[in-house]
Coordinates of C-alpha atoms in Angstrom, one line a residue:
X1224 CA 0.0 0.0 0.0
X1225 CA 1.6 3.7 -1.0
X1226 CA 1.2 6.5 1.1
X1227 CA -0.5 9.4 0.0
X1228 CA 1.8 12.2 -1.3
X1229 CA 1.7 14.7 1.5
X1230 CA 1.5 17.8 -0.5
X1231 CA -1.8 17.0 -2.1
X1232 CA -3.2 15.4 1.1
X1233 CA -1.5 18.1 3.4
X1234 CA -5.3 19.4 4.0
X1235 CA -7.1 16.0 4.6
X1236 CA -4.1 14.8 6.9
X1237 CA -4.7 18.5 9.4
X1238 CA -9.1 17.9 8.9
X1239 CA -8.2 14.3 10.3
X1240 CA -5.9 14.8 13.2
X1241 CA -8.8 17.7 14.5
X1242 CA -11.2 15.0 14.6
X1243 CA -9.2 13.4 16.9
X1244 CA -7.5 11.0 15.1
X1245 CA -4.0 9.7 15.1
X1246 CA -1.5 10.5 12.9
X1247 CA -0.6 7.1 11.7
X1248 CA -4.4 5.8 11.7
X1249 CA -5.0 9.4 9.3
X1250 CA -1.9 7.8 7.1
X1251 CA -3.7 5.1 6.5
X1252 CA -6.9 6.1 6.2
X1253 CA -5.9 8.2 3.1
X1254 CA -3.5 5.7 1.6
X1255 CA -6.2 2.8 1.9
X1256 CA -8.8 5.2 0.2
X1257 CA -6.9 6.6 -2.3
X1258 CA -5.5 3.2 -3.4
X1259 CA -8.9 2.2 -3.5
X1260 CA -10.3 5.3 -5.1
X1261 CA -10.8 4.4 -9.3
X1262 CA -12.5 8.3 -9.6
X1263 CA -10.0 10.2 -8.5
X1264 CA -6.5 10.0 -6.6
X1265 CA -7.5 12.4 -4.1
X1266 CA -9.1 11.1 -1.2
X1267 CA -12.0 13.0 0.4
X1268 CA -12.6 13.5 4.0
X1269 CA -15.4 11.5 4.2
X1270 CA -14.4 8.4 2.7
X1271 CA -11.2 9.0 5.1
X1272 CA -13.3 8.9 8.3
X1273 CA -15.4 6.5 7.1
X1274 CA -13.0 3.6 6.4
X1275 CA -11.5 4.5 10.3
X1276 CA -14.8 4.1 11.5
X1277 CA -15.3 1.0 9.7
X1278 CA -11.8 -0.4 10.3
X1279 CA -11.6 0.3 13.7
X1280 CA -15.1 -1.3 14.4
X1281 CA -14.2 -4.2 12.6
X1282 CA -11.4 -5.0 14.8
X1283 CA -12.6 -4.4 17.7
X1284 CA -13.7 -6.7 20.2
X1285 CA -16.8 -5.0 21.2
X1286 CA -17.6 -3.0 17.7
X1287 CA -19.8 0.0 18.5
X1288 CA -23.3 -0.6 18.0
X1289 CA -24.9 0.6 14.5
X1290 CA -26.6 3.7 16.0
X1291 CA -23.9 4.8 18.0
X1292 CA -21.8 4.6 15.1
X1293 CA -23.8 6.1 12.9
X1294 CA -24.3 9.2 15.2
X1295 CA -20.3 9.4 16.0
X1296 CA -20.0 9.3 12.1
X1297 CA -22.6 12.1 11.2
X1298 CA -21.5 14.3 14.2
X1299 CA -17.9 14.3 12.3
X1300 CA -18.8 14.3 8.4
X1301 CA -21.4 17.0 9.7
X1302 CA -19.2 19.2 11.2
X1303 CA -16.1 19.4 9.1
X1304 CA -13.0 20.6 11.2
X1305 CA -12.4 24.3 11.0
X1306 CA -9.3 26.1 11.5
X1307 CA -8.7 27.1 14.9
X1308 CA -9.5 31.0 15.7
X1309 CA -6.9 33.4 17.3
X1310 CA -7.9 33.9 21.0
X1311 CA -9.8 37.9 20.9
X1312 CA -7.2 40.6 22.4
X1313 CA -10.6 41.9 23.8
X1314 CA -12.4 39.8 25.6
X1315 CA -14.3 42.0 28.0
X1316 CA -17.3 39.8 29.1
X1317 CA -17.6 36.1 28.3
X1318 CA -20.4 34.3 27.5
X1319 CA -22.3 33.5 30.6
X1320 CA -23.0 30.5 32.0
X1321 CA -24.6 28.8 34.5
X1322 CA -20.8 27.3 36.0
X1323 CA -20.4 31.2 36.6
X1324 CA -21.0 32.5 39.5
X1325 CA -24.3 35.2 39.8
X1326 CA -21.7 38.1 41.1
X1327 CA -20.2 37.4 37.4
X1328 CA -22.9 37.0 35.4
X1329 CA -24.4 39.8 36.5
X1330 CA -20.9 42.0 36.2
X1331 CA -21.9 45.1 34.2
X1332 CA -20.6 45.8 30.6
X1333 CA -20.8 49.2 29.9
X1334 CA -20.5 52.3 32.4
X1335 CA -24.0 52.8 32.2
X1336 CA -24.6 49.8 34.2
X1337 CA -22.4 50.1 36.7
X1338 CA -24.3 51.1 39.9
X1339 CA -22.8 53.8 42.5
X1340 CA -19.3 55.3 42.9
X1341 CA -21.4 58.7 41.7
X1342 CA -18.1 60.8 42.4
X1343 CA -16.2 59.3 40.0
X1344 CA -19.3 58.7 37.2
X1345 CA -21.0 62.2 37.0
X1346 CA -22.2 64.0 34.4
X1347 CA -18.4 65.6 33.0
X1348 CA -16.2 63.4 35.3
X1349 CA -12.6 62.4 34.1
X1350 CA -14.1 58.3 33.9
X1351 CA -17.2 59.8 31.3
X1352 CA -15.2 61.7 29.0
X1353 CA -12.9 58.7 28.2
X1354 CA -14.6 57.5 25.3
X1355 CA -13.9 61.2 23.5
X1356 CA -10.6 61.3 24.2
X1357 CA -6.9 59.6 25.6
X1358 CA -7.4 57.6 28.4
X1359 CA -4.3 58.6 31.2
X1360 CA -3.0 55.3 33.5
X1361 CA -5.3 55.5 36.3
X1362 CA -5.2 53.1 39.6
X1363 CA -8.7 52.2 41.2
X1364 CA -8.4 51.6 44.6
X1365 CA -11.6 50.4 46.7
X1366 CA -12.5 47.4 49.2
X1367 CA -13.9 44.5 47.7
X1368 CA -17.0 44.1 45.3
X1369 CA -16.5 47.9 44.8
X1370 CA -16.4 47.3 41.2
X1371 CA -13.1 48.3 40.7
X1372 CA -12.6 45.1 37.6
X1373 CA -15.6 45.4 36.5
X1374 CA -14.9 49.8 35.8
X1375 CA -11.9 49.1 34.6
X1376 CA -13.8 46.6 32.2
X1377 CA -16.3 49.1 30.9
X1378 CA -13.6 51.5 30.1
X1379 CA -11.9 49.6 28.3
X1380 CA -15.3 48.6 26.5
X1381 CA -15.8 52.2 25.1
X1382 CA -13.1 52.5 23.4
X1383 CA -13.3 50.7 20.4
X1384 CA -9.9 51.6 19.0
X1385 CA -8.2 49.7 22.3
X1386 CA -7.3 46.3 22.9
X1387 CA -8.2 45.0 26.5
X1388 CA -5.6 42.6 28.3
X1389 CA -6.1 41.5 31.6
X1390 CA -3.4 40.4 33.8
X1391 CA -3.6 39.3 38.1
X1392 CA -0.9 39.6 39.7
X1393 CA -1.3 36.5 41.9
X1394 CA -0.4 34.6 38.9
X1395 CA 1.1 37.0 36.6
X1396 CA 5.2 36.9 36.6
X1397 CA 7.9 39.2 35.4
X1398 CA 7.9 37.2 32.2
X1399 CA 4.3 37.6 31.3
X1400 CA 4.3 41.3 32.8
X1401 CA 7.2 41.7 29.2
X1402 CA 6.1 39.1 27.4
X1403 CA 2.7 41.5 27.1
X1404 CA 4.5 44.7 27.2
X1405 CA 6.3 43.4 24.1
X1406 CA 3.3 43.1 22.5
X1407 CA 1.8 46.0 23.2
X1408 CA 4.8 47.5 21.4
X1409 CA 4.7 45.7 18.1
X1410 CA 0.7 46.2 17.9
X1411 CA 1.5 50.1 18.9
X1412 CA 1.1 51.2 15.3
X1413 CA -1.9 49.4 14.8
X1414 CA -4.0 49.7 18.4
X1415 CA -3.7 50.8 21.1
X1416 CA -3.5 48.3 24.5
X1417 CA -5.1 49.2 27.7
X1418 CA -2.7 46.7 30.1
X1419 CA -4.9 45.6 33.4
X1420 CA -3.0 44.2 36.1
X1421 CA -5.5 43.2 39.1
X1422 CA -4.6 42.9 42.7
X1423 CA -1.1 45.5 41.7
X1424 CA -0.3 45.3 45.3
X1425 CA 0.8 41.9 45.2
X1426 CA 3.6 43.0 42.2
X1427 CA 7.0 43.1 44.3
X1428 CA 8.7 46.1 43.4
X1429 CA 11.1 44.9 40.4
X1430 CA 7.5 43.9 39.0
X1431 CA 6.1 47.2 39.3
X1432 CA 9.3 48.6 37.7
X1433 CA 8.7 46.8 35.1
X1434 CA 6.3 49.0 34.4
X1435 CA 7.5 52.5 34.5
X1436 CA 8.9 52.7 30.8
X1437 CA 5.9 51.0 28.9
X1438 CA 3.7 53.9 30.7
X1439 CA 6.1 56.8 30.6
X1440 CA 6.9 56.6 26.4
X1441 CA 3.2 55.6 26.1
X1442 CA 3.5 51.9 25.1
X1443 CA 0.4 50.8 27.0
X1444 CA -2.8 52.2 29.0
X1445 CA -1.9 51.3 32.1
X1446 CA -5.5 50.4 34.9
X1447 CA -4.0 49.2 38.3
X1448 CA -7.2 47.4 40.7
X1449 CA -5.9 47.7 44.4
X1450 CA -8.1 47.0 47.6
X1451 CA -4.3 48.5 49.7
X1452 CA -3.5 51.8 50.5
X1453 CA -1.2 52.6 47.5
X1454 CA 1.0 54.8 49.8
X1455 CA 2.1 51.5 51.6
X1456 CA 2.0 49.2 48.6
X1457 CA 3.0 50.8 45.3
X1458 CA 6.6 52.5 44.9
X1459 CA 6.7 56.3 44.3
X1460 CA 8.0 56.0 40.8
X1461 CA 4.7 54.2 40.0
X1462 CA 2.4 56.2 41.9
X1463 CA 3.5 59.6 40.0
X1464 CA 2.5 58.1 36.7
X1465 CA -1.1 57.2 37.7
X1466 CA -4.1 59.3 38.9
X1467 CA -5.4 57.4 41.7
X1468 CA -9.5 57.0 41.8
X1469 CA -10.6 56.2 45.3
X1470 CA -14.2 54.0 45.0
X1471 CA -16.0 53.7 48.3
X1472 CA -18.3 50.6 49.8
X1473 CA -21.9 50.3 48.1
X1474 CA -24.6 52.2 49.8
X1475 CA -27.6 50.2 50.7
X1476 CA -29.6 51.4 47.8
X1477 CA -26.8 50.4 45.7
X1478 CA -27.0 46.8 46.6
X1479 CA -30.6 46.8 46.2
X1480 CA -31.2 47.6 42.7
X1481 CA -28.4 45.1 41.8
X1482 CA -30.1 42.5 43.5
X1483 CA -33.2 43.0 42.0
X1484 CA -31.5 43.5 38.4
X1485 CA -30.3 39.8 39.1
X1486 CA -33.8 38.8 39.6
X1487 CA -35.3 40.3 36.8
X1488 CA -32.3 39.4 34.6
X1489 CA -33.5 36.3 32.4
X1490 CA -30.8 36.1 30.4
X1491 CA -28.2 36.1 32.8
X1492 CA -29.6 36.3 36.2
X1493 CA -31.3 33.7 38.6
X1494 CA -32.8 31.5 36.6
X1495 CA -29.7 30.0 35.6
X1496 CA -29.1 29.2 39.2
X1497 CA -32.3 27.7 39.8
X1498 CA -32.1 25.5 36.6
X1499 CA -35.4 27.9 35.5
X1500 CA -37.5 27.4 38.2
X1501 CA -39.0 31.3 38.8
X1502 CA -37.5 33.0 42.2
X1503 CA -38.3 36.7 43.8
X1504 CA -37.7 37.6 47.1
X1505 CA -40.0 39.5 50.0
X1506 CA -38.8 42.8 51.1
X1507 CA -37.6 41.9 54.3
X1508 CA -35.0 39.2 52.9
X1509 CA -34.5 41.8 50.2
X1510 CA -33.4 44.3 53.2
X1511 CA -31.3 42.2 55.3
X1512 CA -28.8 41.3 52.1
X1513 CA -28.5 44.5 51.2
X1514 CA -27.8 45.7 54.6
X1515 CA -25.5 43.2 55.7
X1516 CA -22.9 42.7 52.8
X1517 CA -20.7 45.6 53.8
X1518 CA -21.0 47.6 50.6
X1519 CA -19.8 44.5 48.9
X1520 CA -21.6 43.3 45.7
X1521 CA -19.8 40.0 45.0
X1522 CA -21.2 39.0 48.6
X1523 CA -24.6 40.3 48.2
X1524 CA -25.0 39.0 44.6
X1525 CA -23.4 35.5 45.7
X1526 CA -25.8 35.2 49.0
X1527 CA -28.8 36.2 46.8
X1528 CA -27.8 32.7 44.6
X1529 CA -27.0 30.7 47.5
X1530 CA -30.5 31.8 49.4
X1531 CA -32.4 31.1 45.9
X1532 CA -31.5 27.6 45.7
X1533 CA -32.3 27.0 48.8
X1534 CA -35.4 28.5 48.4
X1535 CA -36.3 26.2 45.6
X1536 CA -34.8 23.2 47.6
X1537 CA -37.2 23.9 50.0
X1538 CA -39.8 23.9 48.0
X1539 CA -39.0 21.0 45.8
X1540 CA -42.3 18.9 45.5
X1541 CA -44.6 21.5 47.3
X1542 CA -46.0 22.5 43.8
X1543 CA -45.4 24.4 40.9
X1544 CA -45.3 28.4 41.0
X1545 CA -42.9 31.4 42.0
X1546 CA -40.3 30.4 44.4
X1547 CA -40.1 32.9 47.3
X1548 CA -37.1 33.7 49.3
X1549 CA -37.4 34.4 52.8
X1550 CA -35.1 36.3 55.5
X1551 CA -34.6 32.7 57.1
X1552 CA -33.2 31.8 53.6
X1553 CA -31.1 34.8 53.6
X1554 CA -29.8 34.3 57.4
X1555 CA -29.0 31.4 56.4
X1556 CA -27.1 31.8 53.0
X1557 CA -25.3 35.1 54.4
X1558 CA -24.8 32.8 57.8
X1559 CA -23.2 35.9 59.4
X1560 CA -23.1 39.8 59.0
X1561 CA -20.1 40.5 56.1
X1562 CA -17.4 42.8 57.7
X1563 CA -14.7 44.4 55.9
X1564 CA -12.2 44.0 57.7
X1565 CA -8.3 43.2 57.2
X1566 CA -5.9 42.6 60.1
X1567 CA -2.7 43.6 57.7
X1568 CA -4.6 46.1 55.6
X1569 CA -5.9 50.0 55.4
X1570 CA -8.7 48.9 57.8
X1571 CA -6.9 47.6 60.6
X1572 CA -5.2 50.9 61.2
X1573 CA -8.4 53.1 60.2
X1574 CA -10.0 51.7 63.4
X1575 CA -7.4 51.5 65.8
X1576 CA -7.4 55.2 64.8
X1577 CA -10.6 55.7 65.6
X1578 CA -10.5 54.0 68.8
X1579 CA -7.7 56.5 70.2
X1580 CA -9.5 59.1 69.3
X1581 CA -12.9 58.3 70.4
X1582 CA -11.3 57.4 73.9
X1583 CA -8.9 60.5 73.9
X1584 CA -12.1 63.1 73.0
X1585 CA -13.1 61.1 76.3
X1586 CA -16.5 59.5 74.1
X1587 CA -16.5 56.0 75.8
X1588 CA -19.4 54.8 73.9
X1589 CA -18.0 55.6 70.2
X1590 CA -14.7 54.1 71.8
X1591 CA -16.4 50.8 73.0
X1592 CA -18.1 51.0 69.5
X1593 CA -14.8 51.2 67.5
X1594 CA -13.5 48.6 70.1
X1595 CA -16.3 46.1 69.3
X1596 CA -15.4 47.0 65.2
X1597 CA -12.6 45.0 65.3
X1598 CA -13.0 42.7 68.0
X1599 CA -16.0 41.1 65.8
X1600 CA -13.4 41.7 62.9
X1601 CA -10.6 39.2 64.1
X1602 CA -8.2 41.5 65.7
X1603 CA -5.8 39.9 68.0
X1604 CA -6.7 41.1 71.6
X1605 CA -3.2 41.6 72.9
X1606 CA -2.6 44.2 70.0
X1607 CA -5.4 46.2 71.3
X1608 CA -4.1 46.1 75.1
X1609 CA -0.6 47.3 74.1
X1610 CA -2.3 50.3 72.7
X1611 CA -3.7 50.8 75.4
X1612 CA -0.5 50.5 77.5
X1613 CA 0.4 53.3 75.5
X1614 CA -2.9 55.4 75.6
X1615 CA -2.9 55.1 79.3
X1616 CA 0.9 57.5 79.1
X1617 CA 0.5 59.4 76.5
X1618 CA -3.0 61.0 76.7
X1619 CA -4.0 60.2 80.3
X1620 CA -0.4 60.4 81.7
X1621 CA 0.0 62.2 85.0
X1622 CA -3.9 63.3 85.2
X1623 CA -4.4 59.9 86.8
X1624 CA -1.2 57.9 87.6
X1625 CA -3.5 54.6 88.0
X1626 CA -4.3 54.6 84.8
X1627 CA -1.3 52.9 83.2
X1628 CA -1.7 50.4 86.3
X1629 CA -5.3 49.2 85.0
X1630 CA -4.0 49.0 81.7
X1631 CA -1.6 46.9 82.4
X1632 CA -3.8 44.8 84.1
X1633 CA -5.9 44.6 81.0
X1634 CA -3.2 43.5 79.2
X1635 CA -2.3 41.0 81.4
X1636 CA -5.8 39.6 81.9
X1637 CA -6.5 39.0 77.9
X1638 CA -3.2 37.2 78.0
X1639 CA -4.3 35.1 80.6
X1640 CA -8.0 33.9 79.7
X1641 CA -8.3 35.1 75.7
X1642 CA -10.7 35.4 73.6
X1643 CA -13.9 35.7 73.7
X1644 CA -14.0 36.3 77.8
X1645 CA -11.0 39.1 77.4
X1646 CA -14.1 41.4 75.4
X1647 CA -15.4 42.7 78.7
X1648 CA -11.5 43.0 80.4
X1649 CA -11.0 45.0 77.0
X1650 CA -13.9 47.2 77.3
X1651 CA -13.6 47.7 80.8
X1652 CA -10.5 49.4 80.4
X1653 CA -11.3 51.3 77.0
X1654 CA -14.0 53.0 79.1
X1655 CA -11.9 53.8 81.9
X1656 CA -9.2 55.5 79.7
X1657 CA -12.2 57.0 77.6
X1658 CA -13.4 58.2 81.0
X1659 CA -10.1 59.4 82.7
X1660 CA -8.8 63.2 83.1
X1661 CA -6.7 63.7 80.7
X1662 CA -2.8 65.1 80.1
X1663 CA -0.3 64.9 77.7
X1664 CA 2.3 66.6 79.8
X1665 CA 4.6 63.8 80.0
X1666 CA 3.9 63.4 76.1
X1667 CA 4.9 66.6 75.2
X1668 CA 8.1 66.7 77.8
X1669 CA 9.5 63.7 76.3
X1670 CA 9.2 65.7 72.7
X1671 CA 11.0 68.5 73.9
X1672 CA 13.6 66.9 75.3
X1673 CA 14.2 64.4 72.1
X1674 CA 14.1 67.9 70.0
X1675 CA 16.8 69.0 72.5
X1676 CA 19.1 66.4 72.4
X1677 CA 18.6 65.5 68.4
X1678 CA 19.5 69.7 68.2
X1679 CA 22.3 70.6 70.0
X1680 CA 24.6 71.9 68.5
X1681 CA 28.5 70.2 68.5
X1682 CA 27.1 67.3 70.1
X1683 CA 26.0 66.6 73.6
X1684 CA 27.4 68.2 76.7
X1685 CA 28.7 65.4 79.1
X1686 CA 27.2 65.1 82.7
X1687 CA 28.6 67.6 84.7
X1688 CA 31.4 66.2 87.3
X1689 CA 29.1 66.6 90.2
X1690 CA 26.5 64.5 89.4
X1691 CA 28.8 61.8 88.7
X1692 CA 29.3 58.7 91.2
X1693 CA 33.3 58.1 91.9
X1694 CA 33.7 54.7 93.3
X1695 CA 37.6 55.0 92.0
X1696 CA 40.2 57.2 93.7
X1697 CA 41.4 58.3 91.0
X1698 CA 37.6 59.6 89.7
X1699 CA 37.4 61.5 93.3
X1700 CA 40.4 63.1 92.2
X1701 CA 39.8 64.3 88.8
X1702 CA 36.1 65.6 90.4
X1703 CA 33.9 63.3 90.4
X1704 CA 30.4 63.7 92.8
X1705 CA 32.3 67.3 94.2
X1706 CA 29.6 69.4 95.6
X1707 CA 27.3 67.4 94.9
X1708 CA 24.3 67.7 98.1
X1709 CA 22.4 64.7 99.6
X1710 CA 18.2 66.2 99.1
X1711 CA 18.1 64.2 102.3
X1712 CA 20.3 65.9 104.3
X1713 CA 19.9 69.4 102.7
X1714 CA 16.1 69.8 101.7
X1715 CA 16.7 73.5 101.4
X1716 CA 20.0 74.0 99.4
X1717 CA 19.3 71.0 97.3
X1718 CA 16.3 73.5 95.5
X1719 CA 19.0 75.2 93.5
X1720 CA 21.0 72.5 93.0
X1721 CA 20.9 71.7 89.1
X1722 CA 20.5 68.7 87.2
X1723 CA 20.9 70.0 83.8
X1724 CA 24.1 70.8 81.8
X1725 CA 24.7 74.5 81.9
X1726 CA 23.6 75.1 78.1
X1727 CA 20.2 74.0 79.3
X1728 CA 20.2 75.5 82.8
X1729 CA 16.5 77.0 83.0
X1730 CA 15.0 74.5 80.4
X1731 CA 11.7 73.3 81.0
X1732 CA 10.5 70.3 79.3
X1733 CA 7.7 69.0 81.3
X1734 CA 5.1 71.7 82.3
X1735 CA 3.3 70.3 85.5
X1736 CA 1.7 70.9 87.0
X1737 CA -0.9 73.0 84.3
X1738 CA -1.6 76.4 84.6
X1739 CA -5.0 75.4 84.2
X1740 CA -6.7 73.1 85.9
X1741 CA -9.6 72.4 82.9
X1742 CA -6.8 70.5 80.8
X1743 CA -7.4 67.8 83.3

């Protein structure tokens, strides 16, 4: 048997091997038909699948039965192999599905969707006028389910004359970070490409380096999504060639209409969750999502699907009709109250902020609010008793000398029994302190004297000879302790005596007690 010649068969052989078939049973197939073939000494497709079909079936053990045969034969000859597509350089939104999650089903395409961050989509804004114009590198920053992918989606959307691609940089490496500059590069001349690197705070900083020449000559569009403070988690060099947009939680309302957009939606909302069956939801069920996600859409929209199909589990069997989702199926999908809260992140230090302050404008119920914020958040306990270690000295100080005593105590008792019994030893002493007179004499003091030594000028003056101890001879010679006075033995004398070397004879660092007796 002679083997086809593989220029004239070149196509037949590639149609083949997409079926699925191997090269050597292809080989075959075209040699045996072809040999066979008194029409013509090409081959077709057809008659190249059909003789595998029949050859394999033949010597098999268990041949296929005739209908499952014939179906495997005209799902092939039917569908003849087509050559594989390029995968799109924009691919904003893809085709939904019901695998998909409702959160991004339901993500919106197109600004007009998108639902809140009003400062940054009004009438005029820098985000609305995109579509006219050049876009500038911009870095959204936002907690979670903000929107901050799905914006920088929609942007990208209007304008036609861009390329979107979409990077994370959980997964992304240097490599790929060049491997698409590169490519944004050669395409230059041609489009345009607006580069989006997800979660940027995770780049180290030779990644975000990377960066800085493709943005500065222009090479690509740069949109950074970052749920950090930039300032702690971006270099400089990066941050001056991006406008920073800051997005804020959902409101309420916000959440509400997206929530009932997913319900409504028939294309791409609940009823592919529900596998058709026809869901709404009673207002009160409708509330408690909306209130208790945090502002965070991807929670509330991933609740609402959770609490739907249990919904319809519920009523599996009961009848046909509207499916009705209560506030127990809610409670129960949500399980707890959503709080954004991250022990190493912006948050963390937002309310322990808040706390000081709330106990230091002496409000002990905002302080025992702030307190409870991230206690229910997962904060460690012993971080919040050290700062209050330091509270009870630097804004209570010597207006109540017991203070640092109780909190020091606290501190010791939330080591000893931990969470969830240290709450009340925390909150105890939060209110205390919040109560307390307070002074920052001892505060400031210690200020003034670091500015004093840090600012004198040729260096530091050595203690002078007479407050010196000589337990040597030869020190009690050279000085050492001379006229020096005992405050025991000479209460009265020992008022002038000073402590201070002479360049800061006088100086007062610690102003106590006050002038006034209110700033206690």
């Amino acid at each position: 048997m002679s083997l086809p010649d593989p220029k004239i068969h070149k196509k037949e052989m590639e149609e083949l091997l997409s079926m699925g078939f191997s090269e050597d049973l292809a080989s075959q197939a075209l040699a045996a038909t072809a040999s066979s073939s008194t029409t013509s000494a090409n081959p077709s497709v057809e008659a190249a699948a059909d003789w595998i079909l029949t050859h394999t079936s033949q010597s098999s053990h268990s041949p296929p039965t005739l209908s499952s045969q014939s179906n495997l034969r005209r799902f092939i000859l039917s569908k003849p192999a087509q050559p594989l597509k390029p995968y799109p350089s924009k691919r904003l939104k893809p085709s939904p599905s019901s695998l998909s999650p409702l959160s991004e089903r339901m993500r919106p395409s197109t600004v007009d969707l998108i639902v809140g961050q009003d400062h940054l989509l009004s009438p005029g804004s820098l985000l609305r006028g995109v579509a006219g114009g050049p876009l500038p590198s911009l870095l959204l920053w936002g907690p979670p389910g903000s929107g901050k992918t799905t914006l920088a989606r929609a942007i990208a959307a209007s304008l036609s004359s861009h390329r979107f691609l979409p990077l994370s940089a959980v997964t992304a490496t240097v490599v790929d970070l060049r491997r698409a500059i590169d490519e944004a590069r050669r395409s230059r001349s041609q489009i345009r490409t607006v580069l989006f690197v997800d979660e940027i705070h995770r780049f180290s900083k030779t990644q975000q380096d990377a960066l800085l020449p493709a943005i500065e000559d222009g090479s690509i569009i740069f949109l950074g999504a970052t749920t950090e403070n930039p300032s702690f988690h971006l270099t400089n060099p990066l941050l001056s060639r991006l406008r920073v947009l800051a997005l804020r939680p959902l409101e309420p309302h916000h959440v509400r209409s997206l929530l009932l957009r997913a319900i409504d939606d028939v294309d791409h909302g609940l009823l592919l969750s529900t596998n058709g069956a026809s869901v709404t939801i009673d207002d009160e069920a409708l509330e408690f999502l909306s209130l208790h996600c945090d502002g965070d859409a991807r929670v509330a929209l991933n609740s609402l699907e959770a609490s739907a199909v249990l919904a319809v589990n519920r009523s599996s069997g009961i009848g046909e009709g509207t499916v009705i989702i209560t506030t127990a199926d809610a409670k129960e999908a949500m399980q707890c109250k959503h709080l954004a809260y991250d022990r190493d992140g912006e948050e963390h230090y937002n309310l322990i902020s808040a706390l000081h302050k709330s106990m230091r404008g002496s409000d002990a119920d905002a302080a025992i609010y702030w307190l409870t914020r991230m206690l229910e958040g997962g904060e460690q306990p012993l971080y919040i008793a050290r700062r209050l270690v330091r509270f009870a000295s630097e804004d209570v100080g010597l207006a109540d000398t017991a203070a640092l005593g109780h909190a020091v105590a606290c501190y010791q008792a939330c080591h000893f029994i931990g969470m969830p019994e240290c709450d009340v030893c925390l909150a105890h002493c939060v209110a205390y302190l919040a109560l307390a007179p307070k002074s920052v004499a001892v505060y400031k003091a210690l200020n003034a004297a670091k500015r004093a030594v840090k600012e004198s000028v040729g260096g530091n003056e050595g203690v002078p000879l007479h407050l010196r101890n000589a337990p040597t001879k030869l020190m009690k010679q050279m000085g050492y302790g001379d006229g020096y006075l005992y405050p025991p033995d000479h209460p009265q004398l020992c008022k002038g005596q000073s402590y201070l070397p002479d360049s800061l004879k006088g100086r007062k660092f610690l102003q106590w007690p006050p002038l006034d007796v209110e700033q206690l």
